[in-house]
Structures are given as C-alpha cells and as structure tokens.
PDB file of C-alpha atoms in Angstrom:
ATOM      1  CA  MET A1061     -52.840  93.372 -31.938  1.00 48.00           C
ATOM      2  CA  LYS A1062     -53.458  90.493 -29.495  1.00 46.00           C
ATOM      3  CA  LYS A1063     -51.711  88.051 -31.834  1.00 49.00           C
ATOM      4  CA  ASN A1064     -48.686  90.305 -32.082  1.00 55.00           C
ATOM      5  CA  LEU A1065     -48.548  90.637 -28.282  1.00 49.00           C
ATOM      6  CA  HIS A1066     -48.644  86.848 -27.825  1.00 53.00           C
ATOM      7  CA  THR A1067     -45.928  86.414 -30.437  1.00 53.00           C
ATOM      8  CA  THR A1068     -43.725  89.004 -28.732  1.00 51.00           C
ATOM      9  CA  LEU A1069     -44.162  87.414 -25.288  1.00 50.00           C
ATOM     10  CA  PHE A1070     -43.444  83.937 -26.642  1.00 51.00           C
ATOM     11  CA  ALA A1071     -40.290  85.174 -28.348  1.00 53.00           C
ATOM     12  CA  ALA A1072     -39.094  86.860 -25.142  1.00 52.00           C
ATOM     13  CA  VAL A1073     -39.694  83.756 -23.013  1.00 50.00           C
ATOM     14  CA  ALA A1074     -38.006  81.516 -25.588  1.00 51.00           C
ATOM     15  CA  ALA A1075     -34.981  83.801 -25.739  1.00 52.00           C
ATOM     16  CA  THR A1076     -34.675  83.757 -21.956  1.00 52.00           C
ATOM     17  CA  LEU A1077     -34.902  79.972 -21.802  1.00 49.00           C
ATOM     18  CA  LEU A1078     -32.380  79.552 -24.596  1.00 49.00           C
ATOM     19  CA  ALA A1079     -29.950  81.940 -22.898  1.00 52.00           C
ATOM     20  CA  GLY A1080     -30.285  80.003 -19.638  1.00 54.00           C
ATOM     21  CA  ALA A1081     -29.769  76.716 -21.424  1.00 51.00           C
ATOM     22  CA  ALA A1082     -26.661  78.010 -23.147  1.00 51.00           C
ATOM     23  CA  GLN A1083     -25.172  79.114 -19.824  1.00 58.00           C
ATOM     24  CA  ALA A1084     -26.012  75.826 -18.131  1.00 61.00           C
ATOM     25  CA  ALA A1085     -24.317  73.937 -20.961  1.00 85.00           C
ATOM     26  CA  ALA A1086     -20.911  75.430 -20.180  1.00 90.00           C
ATOM     27  CA  PRO A1087     -18.463  72.592 -19.394  1.00 90.00           C
ATOM     28  CA  MET A1088     -17.460  71.959 -15.790  1.00 91.00           C
ATOM     29  CA  VAL A1089     -13.829  72.817 -15.114  1.00 90.00           C
ATOM     30  CA  LYS A1090     -13.126  69.979 -12.649  1.00 85.00           C
ATOM     31  CA  THR A1091      -9.637  71.175 -11.738  1.00 83.00           C
ATOM     32  CA  PRO A1092      -8.621  72.635  -8.352  1.00 82.00           C
ATOM     33  CA  ALA A1093      -7.022  75.975  -7.739  1.00 87.00           C
ATOM     34  CA  PRO A1094      -3.248  75.840  -7.180  1.00 89.00           C
ATOM     35  CA  GLY A1095      -2.626  74.363  -3.735  1.00 95.00           C
ATOM     36  CA  PHE A1096      -0.654  76.959  -1.833  1.00 97.00           C
ATOM     37  CA  TYR A1097      -1.237  79.423   0.977  1.00 97.00           C
ATOM     38  CA  ARG A1098       0.904  82.070   2.684  1.00 97.00           C
ATOM     39  CA  ILE A1099       1.306  83.260   6.230  1.00 97.00           C
ATOM     40  CA  MET A1100       3.898  85.316   8.083  1.00 97.00           C
ATOM     41  CA  VAL A1101       5.672  83.955  11.138  1.00 98.00           C
ATOM     42  CA  GLY A1102       7.492  86.984  12.470  1.00 97.00           C
ATOM     43  CA  GLU A1103       9.748  88.099   9.610  1.00 98.00           C
ATOM     44  CA  PHE A1104       9.579  84.726   7.843  1.00 98.00           C
ATOM     45  CA  GLU A1105       7.160  83.979   5.037  1.00 98.00           C
ATOM     46  CA  VAL A1106       5.760  80.452   5.276  1.00 98.00           C
ATOM     47  CA  THR A1107       4.048  78.890   2.264  1.00 98.00           C
ATOM     48  CA  PRO A1108       2.133  75.651   2.867  1.00 98.00           C
ATOM     49  CA  ILE A1109       2.105  73.701  -0.407  1.00 98.00           C
ATOM     50  CA  ASN A1110      -0.263  70.831  -1.100  1.00 98.00           C
ATOM     51  CA  ASP A1111       0.914  67.709  -2.918  1.00 98.00           C
ATOM     52  CA  GLY A1112      -2.669  66.561  -3.473  1.00 97.00           C
ATOM     53  CA  THR A1113      -4.900  64.221  -1.510  1.00 97.00           C
ATOM     54  CA  VAL A1114      -5.164  60.457  -1.211  1.00 97.00           C
ATOM     55  CA  ASP A1115      -8.056  58.296  -0.062  1.00 97.00           C
ATOM     56  CA  LEU A1116      -6.988  56.126   2.876  1.00 98.00           C
ATOM     57  CA  PRO A1117      -9.020  53.413   4.654  1.00 98.00           C
ATOM     58  CA  MET A1118      -8.771  55.063   8.030  1.00 98.00           C
ATOM     59  CA  ASP A1119     -11.386  52.724   9.505  1.00 98.00           C
ATOM     60  CA  GLN A1120      -8.869  49.924   8.911  1.00 98.00           C
ATOM     61  CA  LEU A1121      -5.656  51.838   9.632  1.00 98.00           C
ATOM     62  CA  LEU A1122      -6.527  53.481  12.951  1.00 98.00           C
ATOM     63  CA  HIS A1123      -6.135  51.195  15.944  1.00 98.00           C
ATOM     64  CA  GLN A1124      -9.652  51.277  17.295  1.00 98.00           C
ATOM     65  CA  LYS A1125     -12.871  49.523  16.293  1.00 98.00           C
ATOM     66  CA  ALA A1126     -13.650  50.225  12.629  1.00 98.00           C
ATOM     67  CA  GLU A1127     -17.277  51.093  13.357  1.00 98.00           C
ATOM     68  CA  LEU A1128     -16.153  53.662  15.935  1.00 98.00           C
ATOM     69  CA  THR A1129     -13.898  55.347  13.384  1.00 98.00           C
ATOM     70  CA  ARG A1130     -16.645  55.341  10.762  1.00 98.00           C
ATOM     71  CA  GLY A1131     -19.114  56.816  13.241  1.00 98.00           C
ATOM     72  CA  THR A1132     -16.733  59.607  14.202  1.00 98.00           C
ATOM     73  CA  LEU A1133     -15.989  60.389  10.571  1.00 98.00           C
ATOM     74  CA  GLU A1134     -19.692  60.555   9.739  1.00 98.00           C
ATOM     75  CA  LYS A1135     -20.322  62.982  12.602  1.00 97.00           C
ATOM     76  CA  ASN A1136     -17.654  65.195  11.042  1.00 97.00           C
ATOM     77  CA  PHE A1137     -19.201  64.919   7.553  1.00 97.00           C
ATOM     78  CA  MET A1138     -16.409  62.638   6.383  1.00 97.00           C
ATOM     79  CA  LYS A1139     -16.273  58.999   5.373  1.00 97.00           C
ATOM     80  CA  ALA A1140     -13.970  56.041   4.897  1.00 97.00           C
ATOM     81  CA  PRO A1141     -11.934  55.886   2.766  1.00 98.00           C
ATOM     82  CA  THR A1142     -10.934  59.345   3.976  1.00 98.00           C
ATOM     83  CA  GLU A1143      -9.584  61.986   1.623  1.00 97.00           C
ATOM     84  CA  THR A1144      -6.296  62.922   3.266  1.00 98.00           C
ATOM     85  CA  SER A1145      -4.113  65.953   2.534  1.00 98.00           C
ATOM     86  CA  ASP A1146      -0.373  65.663   1.999  1.00 98.00           C
ATOM     87  CA  ASN A1147       1.237  68.990   2.893  1.00 98.00           C
ATOM     88  CA  ALA A1148       4.741  70.406   2.707  1.00 98.00           C
ATOM     89  CA  TYR A1149       5.933  73.752   4.030  1.00 98.00           C
ATOM     90  CA  LEU A1150       8.285  76.279   2.412  1.00 98.00           C
ATOM     91  CA  ILE A1151       9.990  78.741   4.751  1.00 98.00           C
ATOM     92  CA  ASN A1152      11.556  81.888   3.311  1.00 98.00           C
ATOM     93  CA  THR A1153      13.826  83.292   6.026  1.00 98.00           C
ATOM     94  CA  GLY A1154      15.003  86.153   3.832  1.00 97.00           C
ATOM     95  CA  SER A1155      18.377  84.492   3.309  1.00 97.00           C
ATOM     96  CA  LYS A1156      17.402  80.833   2.871  1.00 97.00           C
ATOM     97  CA  LEU A1157      14.601  78.877   1.232  1.00 98.00           C
ATOM     98  CA  VAL A1158      13.912  75.895   3.479  1.00 98.00           C
ATOM     99  CA  LEU A1159      11.455  73.174   2.522  1.00 98.00           C
ATOM    100  CA  VAL A1160       9.977  70.752   5.055  1.00 99.00           C
ATOM    101  CA  ASP A1161       8.975  67.505   3.287  1.00 98.00           C
ATOM    102  CA  SER A1162       8.540  67.103  -0.466  1.00 98.00           C
ATOM    103  CA  GLY A1163       5.314  65.245  -1.135  1.00 98.00           C
ATOM    104  CA  ALA A1164       4.935  61.796  -2.659  1.00 98.00           C
ATOM    105  CA  GLY A1165       6.196  62.260  -6.201  1.00 97.00           C
ATOM    106  CA  ALA A1166       5.224  59.163  -8.183  1.00 96.00           C
ATOM    107  CA  LEU A1167       5.083  56.805  -5.194  1.00 96.00           C
ATOM    108  CA  PHE A1168       1.378  57.095  -4.292  1.00 93.00           C
ATOM    109  CA  GLY A1169      -0.490  57.304  -7.583  1.00 92.00           C
ATOM    110  CA  PRO A1170      -2.049  60.090  -9.653  1.00 94.00           C
ATOM    111  CA  THR A1171      -3.919  61.982  -6.932  1.00 96.00           C
ATOM    112  CA  LEU A1172      -0.620  62.997  -5.301  1.00 97.00           C
ATOM    113  CA  GLY A1173       2.607  64.276  -6.876  1.00 97.00           C
ATOM    114  CA  LYS A1174       1.371  67.822  -7.454  1.00 97.00           C
ATOM    115  CA  PHE A1175       3.997  69.523  -5.291  1.00 98.00           C
ATOM    116  CA  VAL A1176       6.289  70.907  -8.000  1.00 98.00           C
ATOM    117  CA  ASN A1177       3.455  72.414 -10.025  1.00 97.00           C
ATOM    118  CA  ASN A1178       2.058  74.040  -6.904  1.00 98.00           C
ATOM    119  CA  LEU A1179       5.527  75.245  -5.900  1.00 98.00           C
ATOM    120  CA  LYS A1180       5.846  76.967  -9.268  1.00 98.00           C
ATOM    121  CA  ALA A1181       2.345  78.418  -8.955  1.00 97.00           C
ATOM    122  CA  ALA A1182       3.462  79.862  -5.606  1.00 97.00           C
ATOM    123  CA  GLY A1183       6.272  81.722  -7.383  1.00 97.00           C
ATOM    124  CA  TYR A1184       9.288  79.475  -6.782  1.00 98.00           C
ATOM    125  CA  GLN A1185      11.410  77.059  -8.802  1.00 98.00           C
ATOM    126  CA  PRO A1186      12.897  73.786  -7.498  1.00 98.00           C
ATOM    127  CA  GLU A1187      16.395  75.093  -8.227  1.00 98.00           C
ATOM    128  CA  GLN A1188      15.906  77.885  -5.675  1.00 98.00           C
ATOM    129  CA  ILE A1189      15.501  75.584  -2.677  1.00 98.00           C
ATOM    130  CA  ASP A1190      18.562  75.681  -0.379  1.00 98.00           C
ATOM    131  CA  GLU A1191      17.672  73.148   2.319  1.00 98.00           C
ATOM    132  CA  ILE A1192      15.115  70.346   2.602  1.00 98.00           C
ATOM    133  CA  TYR A1193      14.245  68.929   6.012  1.00 98.00           C
ATOM    134  CA  ILE A1194      12.418  65.613   6.030  1.00 98.00           C
ATOM    135  CA  THR A1195      10.153  64.787   8.974  1.00 98.00           C
ATOM    136  CA  HIS A1196      10.546  61.073   8.219  1.00 98.00           C
ATOM    137  CA  MET A1197      11.284  58.800   5.277  1.00 98.00           C
ATOM    138  CA  HIS A1198       7.851  57.446   4.412  1.00 98.00           C
ATOM    139  CA  GLY A1199       7.152  57.736   0.695  1.00 97.00           C
ATOM    140  CA  ASP A1200       4.555  60.499   0.922  1.00 98.00           C
ATOM    141  CA  HIS A1201       7.216  62.768   2.446  1.00 98.00           C
ATOM    142  CA  VAL A1202      10.307  61.887   0.386  1.00 98.00           C
ATOM    143  CA  GLY A1203       8.936  60.749  -2.994  1.00 98.00           C
ATOM    144  CA  GLY A1204       8.932  64.278  -4.390  1.00 98.00           C
ATOM    145  CA  LEU A1205      12.707  64.530  -4.033  1.00 98.00           C
ATOM    146  CA  VAL A1206      13.305  62.656  -7.292  1.00 98.00           C
ATOM    147  CA  LYS A1207      11.819  62.221 -10.743  1.00 97.00           C
ATOM    148  CA  ASP A1208      12.977  59.448 -13.062  1.00 95.00           C
ATOM    149  CA  GLY A1209      15.891  58.801 -10.720  1.00 94.00           C
ATOM    150  CA  LYS A1210      17.158  62.391 -10.860  1.00 97.00           C
ATOM    151  CA  ARG A1211      17.198  65.018  -8.120  1.00 98.00           C
ATOM    152  CA  VAL A1212      14.281  67.435  -8.421  1.00 98.00           C
ATOM    153  CA  PHE A1213      16.088  69.978  -6.210  1.00 98.00           C
ATOM    154  CA  PRO A1214      19.635  70.013  -7.615  1.00 98.00           C
ATOM    155  CA  ASN A1215      20.982  72.761  -5.347  1.00 98.00           C
ATOM    156  CA  ALA A1216      19.423  71.616  -2.087  1.00 98.00           C
ATOM    157  CA  VAL A1217      20.984  69.825   0.860  1.00 98.00           C
ATOM    158  CA  VAL A1218      18.579  67.222   2.244  1.00 98.00           C
ATOM    159  CA  ARG A1219      18.539  66.515   5.972  1.00 98.00           C
ATOM    160  CA  ALA A1220      16.638  63.975   8.066  1.00 98.00           C
ATOM    161  CA  GLY A1221      16.938  62.225  11.391  1.00 98.00           C
ATOM    162  CA  LYS A1222      19.942  59.895  11.618  1.00 98.00           C
ATOM    163  CA  ALA A1223      17.822  57.112  13.104  1.00 98.00           C
ATOM    164  CA  ASP A1224      15.546  57.239  10.059  1.00 98.00           C
ATOM    165  CA  ALA A1225      18.502  57.214   7.673  1.00 98.00           C
ATOM    166  CA  ASP A1226      20.120  54.293   9.502  1.00 98.00           C
ATOM    167  CA  TYR A1227      16.870  52.329   9.409  1.00 98.00           C
ATOM    168  CA  TRP A1228      15.239  53.050   6.043  1.00 98.00           C
ATOM    169  CA  LEU A1229      18.411  53.229   3.945  1.00 98.00           C
ATOM    170  CA  SER A1230      19.702  49.880   5.204  1.00 97.00           C
ATOM    171  CA  GLN A1231      19.631  47.044   2.678  1.00 97.00           C
ATOM    172  CA  ALA A1232      19.957  44.575   5.552  1.00 97.00           C
ATOM    173  CA  ASN A1233      16.822  45.978   7.203  1.00 97.00           C
ATOM    174  CA  MET A1234      14.909  45.778   3.947  1.00 97.00           C
ATOM    175  CA  ASP A1235      16.005  42.199   3.343  1.00 96.00           C
ATOM    176  CA  LYS A1236      14.629  41.037   6.697  1.00 95.00           C
ATOM    177  CA  ALA A1237      11.456  43.172   6.578  1.00 94.00           C
ATOM    178  CA  PRO A1238       8.128  41.449   5.848  1.00 94.00           C
ATOM    179  CA  LYS A1239       7.022  41.595   2.221  1.00 93.00           C
ATOM    180  CA  GLU A1240       4.331  44.207   2.854  1.00 91.00           C
ATOM    181  CA  LYS A1241       6.901  46.582   4.391  1.00 93.00           C
ATOM    182  CA  LYS A1242       9.606  46.365   1.723  1.00 96.00           C
ATOM    183  CA  ASP A1243       8.138  49.162  -0.401  1.00 96.00           C
ATOM    184  CA  PHE A1244       8.712  51.599   2.491  1.00 97.00           C
ATOM    185  CA  PHE A1245      12.440  50.887   2.248  1.00 97.00           C
ATOM    186  CA  LYS A1246      12.461  51.007  -1.556  1.00 97.00           C
ATOM    187  CA  GLY A1247      10.724  54.386  -1.564  1.00 97.00           C
ATOM    188  CA  ALA A1248      13.197  55.855   0.923  1.00 98.00           C
ATOM    189  CA  MET A1249      16.227  54.500  -0.921  1.00 98.00           C
ATOM    190  CA  THR A1250      14.998  55.622  -4.342  1.00 98.00           C
ATOM    191  CA  SER A1251      14.287  59.116  -3.037  1.00 98.00           C
ATOM    192  CA  ILE A1252      17.235  59.764  -0.724  1.00 98.00           C
ATOM    193  CA  ASN A1253      20.150  57.886  -2.317  1.00 98.00           C
ATOM    194  CA  PRO A1254      20.590  60.275  -5.294  1.00 98.00           C
ATOM    195  CA  TYR A1255      21.290  63.029  -2.763  1.00 98.00           C
ATOM    196  CA  VAL A1256      23.607  60.761  -0.768  1.00 98.00           C
ATOM    197  CA  GLN A1257      25.548  59.943  -3.945  1.00 98.00           C
ATOM    198  CA  ALA A1258      25.800  63.640  -4.835  1.00 98.00           C
ATOM    199  CA  GLY A1259      27.099  64.544  -1.370  1.00 98.00           C
ATOM    200  CA  LYS A1260      23.877  66.442  -0.732  1.00 98.00           C
ATOM    201  CA  PHE A1261      22.515  64.483   2.235  1.00 98.00           C
ATOM    202  CA  LYS A1262      23.363  65.184   5.856  1.00 98.00           C
ATOM    203  CA  ALA A1263      21.792  63.320   8.764  1.00 98.00           C
ATOM    204  CA  ILE A1264      20.498  65.129  11.855  1.00 98.00           C
ATOM    205  CA  ASP A1265      21.906  63.472  14.951  1.00 95.00           C
ATOM    206  CA  ALA A1266      20.665  65.815  17.690  1.00 95.00           C
ATOM    207  CA  ALA A1267      18.161  68.519  18.494  1.00 97.00           C
ATOM    208  CA  GLY A1268      19.264  72.028  17.631  1.00 97.00           C
ATOM    209  CA  PRO A1269      19.429  74.798  15.021  1.00 98.00           C
ATOM    210  CA  LEU A1270      19.885  73.956  11.347  1.00 98.00           C
ATOM    211  CA  VAL A1271      19.752  77.461   9.904  1.00 98.00           C
ATOM    212  CA  PRO A1272      19.023  80.673  11.833  1.00 98.00           C
ATOM    213  CA  GLY A1273      15.401  80.505  12.938  1.00 98.00           C
ATOM    214  CA  VAL A1274      14.768  76.832  12.098  1.00 98.00           C
ATOM    215  CA  SER A1275      15.596  74.000  14.503  1.00 98.00           C
ATOM    216  CA  ALA A1276      15.197  70.234  14.585  1.00 98.00           C
ATOM    217  CA  LEU A1277      13.436  68.504  17.457  1.00 98.00           C
ATOM    218  CA  PRO A1278      13.423  64.678  17.297  1.00 98.00           C
ATOM    219  CA  GLU A1279      10.063  63.107  18.215  1.00 98.00           C
ATOM    220  CA  PRO A1280      10.503  59.399  17.391  1.00 98.00           C
ATOM    221  CA  GLY A1281       7.741  56.846  17.421  1.00 98.00           C
ATOM    222  CA  HIS A1282       5.938  57.158  14.129  1.00 98.00           C
ATOM    223  CA  THR A1283       9.322  56.202  12.658  1.00 98.00           C
ATOM    224  CA  PRO A1284      12.653  55.693  14.448  1.00 98.00           C
ATOM    225  CA  GLY A1285      13.915  59.124  13.443  1.00 98.00           C
ATOM    226  CA  HIS A1286      10.701  61.126  13.084  1.00 98.00           C
ATOM    227  CA  THR A1287      11.625  64.798  13.518  1.00 98.00           C
ATOM    228  CA  THR A1288       9.601  67.960  14.040  1.00 98.00           C
ATOM    229  CA  TYR A1289      10.871  71.366  12.969  1.00 98.00           C
ATOM    230  CA  VAL A1290      10.555  74.580  14.953  1.00 98.00           C
ATOM    231  CA  VAL A1291      10.349  77.908  13.113  1.00 98.00           C
ATOM    232  CA  GLU A1292      10.921  81.038  15.202  1.00 98.00           C
ATOM    233  CA  SER A1293      11.053  84.684  14.155  1.00 98.00           C
ATOM    234  CA  GLY A1294      10.120  87.988  15.725  1.00 97.00           C
ATOM    235  CA  GLY A1295       8.742  86.365  18.878  1.00 97.00           C
ATOM    236  CA  GLN A1296       6.416  84.078  16.897  1.00 98.00           C
ATOM    237  CA  LYS A1297       6.680  80.303  16.601  1.00 98.00           C
ATOM    238  CA  LEU A1298       5.485  77.560  14.279  1.00 98.00           C
ATOM    239  CA  VAL A1299       6.090  73.860  14.928  1.00 98.00           C
ATOM    240  CA  LEU A1300       5.814  71.519  11.937  1.00 98.00           C
ATOM    241  CA  ILE A1301       4.785  68.203  13.440  1.00 98.00           C
ATOM    242  CA  GLY A1302       4.893  65.868  10.439  1.00 98.00           C
ATOM    243  CA  ASP A1303       2.930  62.683  11.114  1.00 98.00           C
ATOM    244  CA  LEU A1304       2.223  63.088  14.817  1.00 98.00           C
ATOM    245  CA  ILE A1305      -1.437  63.077  13.723  1.00 98.00           C
ATOM    246  CA  HIS A1306      -3.244  61.703  10.676  1.00 98.00           C
ATOM    247  CA  VAL A1307      -6.993  62.124  11.298  1.00 98.00           C
ATOM    248  CA  SER A1308      -8.013  65.293  13.100  1.00 98.00           C
ATOM    249  CA  ALA A1309     -11.623  64.155  13.576  1.00 97.00           C
ATOM    250  CA  VAL A1310     -10.444  61.176  15.618  1.00 98.00           C
ATOM    251  CA  GLN A1311      -7.058  61.861  17.187  1.00 98.00           C
ATOM    252  CA  PHE A1312      -7.662  65.250  18.785  1.00 98.00           C
ATOM    253  CA  ASP A1313     -10.560  63.819  20.778  1.00 97.00           C
ATOM    254  CA  ASN A1314      -8.762  60.514  21.331  1.00 97.00           C
ATOM    255  CA  PRO A1315      -5.009  61.100  21.090  1.00 97.00           C
ATOM    256  CA  GLN A1316      -4.280  57.581  22.315  1.00 97.00           C
ATOM    257  CA  VAL A1317      -5.521  56.175  18.976  1.00 98.00           C
ATOM    258  CA  THR A1318      -2.507  55.154  16.915  1.00 98.00           C
ATOM    259  CA  ILE A1319      -2.225  54.155  13.255  1.00 98.00           C
ATOM    260  CA  GLY A1320      -0.852  51.161  11.395  1.00 97.00           C
ATOM    261  CA  PHE A1321       1.985  53.229   9.940  1.00 97.00           C
ATOM    262  CA  ASP A1322       3.515  53.817  13.390  1.00 97.00           C
ATOM    263  CA  SER A1323       6.786  51.973  13.979  1.00 96.00           C
ATOM    264  CA  ASP A1324       6.345  52.164  17.757  1.00 97.00           C
ATOM    265  CA  GLU A1325       2.766  52.900  18.814  1.00 97.00           C
ATOM    266  CA  LYS A1326       3.570  53.657  22.443  1.00 98.00           C
ATOM    267  CA  SER A1327       6.288  56.155  21.530  1.00 98.00           C
ATOM    268  CA  ALA A1328       4.141  57.690  18.786  1.00 98.00           C
ATOM    269  CA  TYR A1329       1.344  58.386  21.267  1.00 98.00           C
ATOM    270  CA  ALA A1330       3.820  59.763  23.827  1.00 98.00           C
ATOM    271  CA  ALA A1331       5.303  62.124  21.228  1.00 98.00           C
ATOM    272  CA  ARG A1332       1.857  63.310  20.152  1.00 98.00           C
ATOM    273  CA  LYS A1333       0.761  63.997  23.720  1.00 98.00           C
ATOM    274  CA  LYS A1334       4.017  65.789  24.567  1.00 98.00           C
ATOM    275  CA  VAL A1335       3.795  68.123  21.559  1.00 98.00           C
ATOM    276  CA  PHE A1336       0.048  68.722  21.909  1.00 98.00           C
ATOM    277  CA  ASP A1337       0.416  69.575  25.601  1.00 98.00           C
ATOM    278  CA  ASP A1338       3.200  72.030  24.853  1.00 98.00           C
ATOM    279  CA  ALA A1339       1.307  73.639  21.972  1.00 98.00           C
ATOM    280  CA  ALA A1340      -1.823  73.983  24.101  1.00 98.00           C
ATOM    281  CA  LYS A1341       0.144  75.495  26.979  1.00 98.00           C
ATOM    282  CA  ASN A1342       2.158  77.966  24.924  1.00 98.00           C
ATOM    283  CA  GLY A1343      -0.285  78.861  22.146  1.00 98.00           C
ATOM    284  CA  TYR A1344       2.074  78.680  19.189  1.00 98.00           C
ATOM    285  CA  LEU A1345       1.090  77.790  15.643  1.00 98.00           C
ATOM    286  CA  VAL A1346       1.178  74.155  14.491  1.00 98.00           C
ATOM    287  CA  GLY A1347       1.456  72.711  10.989  1.00 98.00           C
ATOM    288  CA  GLY A1348       0.647  69.086  10.163  1.00 98.00           C
ATOM    289  CA  ALA A1349       1.447  67.033   7.084  1.00 98.00           C
ATOM    290  CA  HIS A1350      -1.974  65.358   7.005  1.00 98.00           C
ATOM    291  CA  LEU A1351      -4.228  67.943   8.593  1.00 98.00           C
ATOM    292  CA  GLN A1352      -6.685  69.393   6.090  1.00 97.00           C
ATOM    293  CA  PHE A1353      -4.799  71.835   3.852  1.00 97.00           C
ATOM    294  CA  PRO A1354      -3.234  74.241   4.652  1.00 97.00           C
ATOM    295  CA  GLY A1355      -2.809  72.223   7.845  1.00 98.00           C
ATOM    296  CA  LEU A1356      -2.176  75.252  10.066  1.00 98.00           C
ATOM    297  CA  GLY A1357      -3.839  76.054  13.364  1.00 98.00           C
ATOM    298  CA  HIS A1358      -3.687  76.085  17.137  1.00 98.00           C
ATOM    299  CA  ILE A1359      -4.308  73.383  19.719  1.00 98.00           C
ATOM    300  CA  THR A1360      -6.172  73.897  22.977  1.00 98.00           C
ATOM    301  CA  ALA A1361      -6.686  71.389  25.786  1.00 97.00           C
ATOM    302  CA  GLN A1362     -10.133  70.009  26.658  1.00 94.00           C
ATOM    303  CA  GLY A1363      -9.699  67.699  29.621  1.00 93.00           C
ATOM    304  CA  LYS A1364      -7.808  64.675  28.314  1.00 92.00           C
ATOM    305  CA  ALA A1365      -8.651  65.635  24.745  1.00 97.00           C
ATOM    306  CA  TYR A1366      -7.668  68.522  22.487  1.00 98.00           C
ATOM    307  CA  ARG A1367      -9.403  70.976  20.202  1.00 98.00           C
ATOM    308  CA  TRP A1368      -8.022  71.948  16.800  1.00 98.00           C
ATOM    309  CA  ILE A1369      -8.617  75.569  15.751  1.00 98.00           C
ATOM    310  CA  PRO A1370      -7.655  76.121  12.084  1.00 97.00           C
ATOM    311  CA  VAL A1371      -6.052  79.429  11.177  1.00 97.00           C
ATOM    312  CA  ASN A1372      -8.345  82.233  10.172  1.00 95.00           C
ATOM    313  CA  TYR A1373      -7.998  82.975   6.467  1.00 91.00           C
ATOM    314  CA  THR A1374      -5.408  85.682   5.989  1.00 85.00           C
ATOM    315  CA  GLN A1375      -4.807  87.670   2.831  1.00 83.00           C
ATOM    316  CA  MET A1376      -1.193  88.721   2.394  1.00 73.00           C
ATOM    317  CA  ARG A1377      -0.770  92.512   2.376  1.00 70.00           C
TER     318      ARG A1377
END
C-alpha cells in the first residue's frame, strides 16, 4: 500500500513538472503589437501611427555635456543610445484623410519603415490618403512617401513648407553642403520629387487653413521651413509639433538644450519655447514626432521648465 502511494505521488509530481516544462518551452514571439492608437479630437478621429524606433546617440547629439545627458537619461530609466519613436498622425475629418509625416521608409535601416504595415493594421490603405502634410524634409519624416522610386500614396497631394522645399530640393544647396550633410538632401529629393513630377506637390507659403479643421503654422528653426499643424474640431485642439522636441527626459526640464539636427539652434529653441508656452497656457493636446509613442499629451509650466503629461489610455467606444 505504501509503495503504491509513493508511486502515485511520484507520478503526480513528475506530470506537474513535465507540464510546466512544456509550457516554459513555448517559443518567444518577439514581435510587437501593431503600432497604432486612436483618439477623438472633437468630431475628428486621430490615429497616431508608429514607424518603429531607432537608437540614437543622444549623449552626442544634444548640445550639452554628454555626461549630463547620460545622467538625466539614467534617472528616467533610459540610456544612450536612446530608443527613439518615429510617429506620424492620420486625421480623419469625415470628408478627408490627412496624414502628417510618413515615417522613414528605407532611409534609416530595418528598425524603422513600419508605417505602411501599421497603417493597414489600423484599417486604412495608402490609396485612401487624400493629403499629406510634412513637418519638415528630414528623412525620417519623408522617407515613407516612396518605395523603389514610386509613390506609396498615389492619390495624395503632398504639402510642406516652401522654405524647406526651396532648401532641401535644391541641387545647388546639396552641391555646396558638407559631405556629412549631403544625405539629408538626397533623402528629401528621392522622397519628394516623384510627387513634384506627378504634379502632386504643393508648397505651403504662409500660415493658414489647408483643409477645414487643419491649419499650417510655420515654426522654423529645426529646418528652414519646419511647420506645425493645428487640428481643431468641436472646440477641441491638437497641435502636431514635429521635431520641436526630441528627448522628453531632457528638453522639457531644459528647453534651451538643442540638438545637432537643428539648422538654426537659436530659432529652434525660440520656436520650442513659444509653442510650449502657448500649450501650457491654453491646455490643448500636443503630438510629437519623437515623443514616446503615441506621442500625445499635455504640457504644463514649471517655472522655466515644463512638465509632460502623456494622455490617459482611452479605449474607443
């Protein structure tokens, strides 16, 4: 009887261990969920769409002492290189599908270029996009416009600040640019020129409405024609600020810190401060291209610094 009891107990324990081992042996998935989110701004549906992330040496790129940047990142449970989101925003006004920025496409390596797949996961096709507004012509914002030299969004009109178009699409400017800057021009030309040649590009030469509910507001500095876009519906407001900020852990506390990508550091800081002050005063929603996905939140003032308050998770109903 005792032998049978021991045998039964051993068998039960062995079965339990084997079952646990079998479950633990299941392969890890190692793929992210589709990178999109949804939020309502008045009557408009806004879908932030992630193009992926890229590791950037922010301790070298930000214009302050490298050890100071690394220390700040560590306090925020981050490190250098810093995994940095690349976000675009799709606005469904009910009559128009408007996209702000397009991701990097093939210009920044394999960790970016996920925009189209995430767009489709969000329920849309590239052919449905009516208008595309570019905050500026750096490759991580325009690269997704083309694939293998062909327009990804065949029915869309692309718009961007005239000063950016005049600068980045100029062969003369590229020819006289230092070697390390030439790829910026090549990326812009490769991405924008197919739309120019198809009669699908139109420069923005002044602040004002582009379609009902969406307006352009030039904020140069990061690039000559850097443009923010203001979305307004039903008394609510969202401002898409592009690259006015790159590292939330550093630049909200110290907005005077600029980055090596800025064309004009003084103007870039002035634009950031102007927009942050206005957002803090008026309480509207802000969306950033490189704020942690979905890159949406509010800004409040704290003396000479600012506080970033990410949106509360909202389930569409």
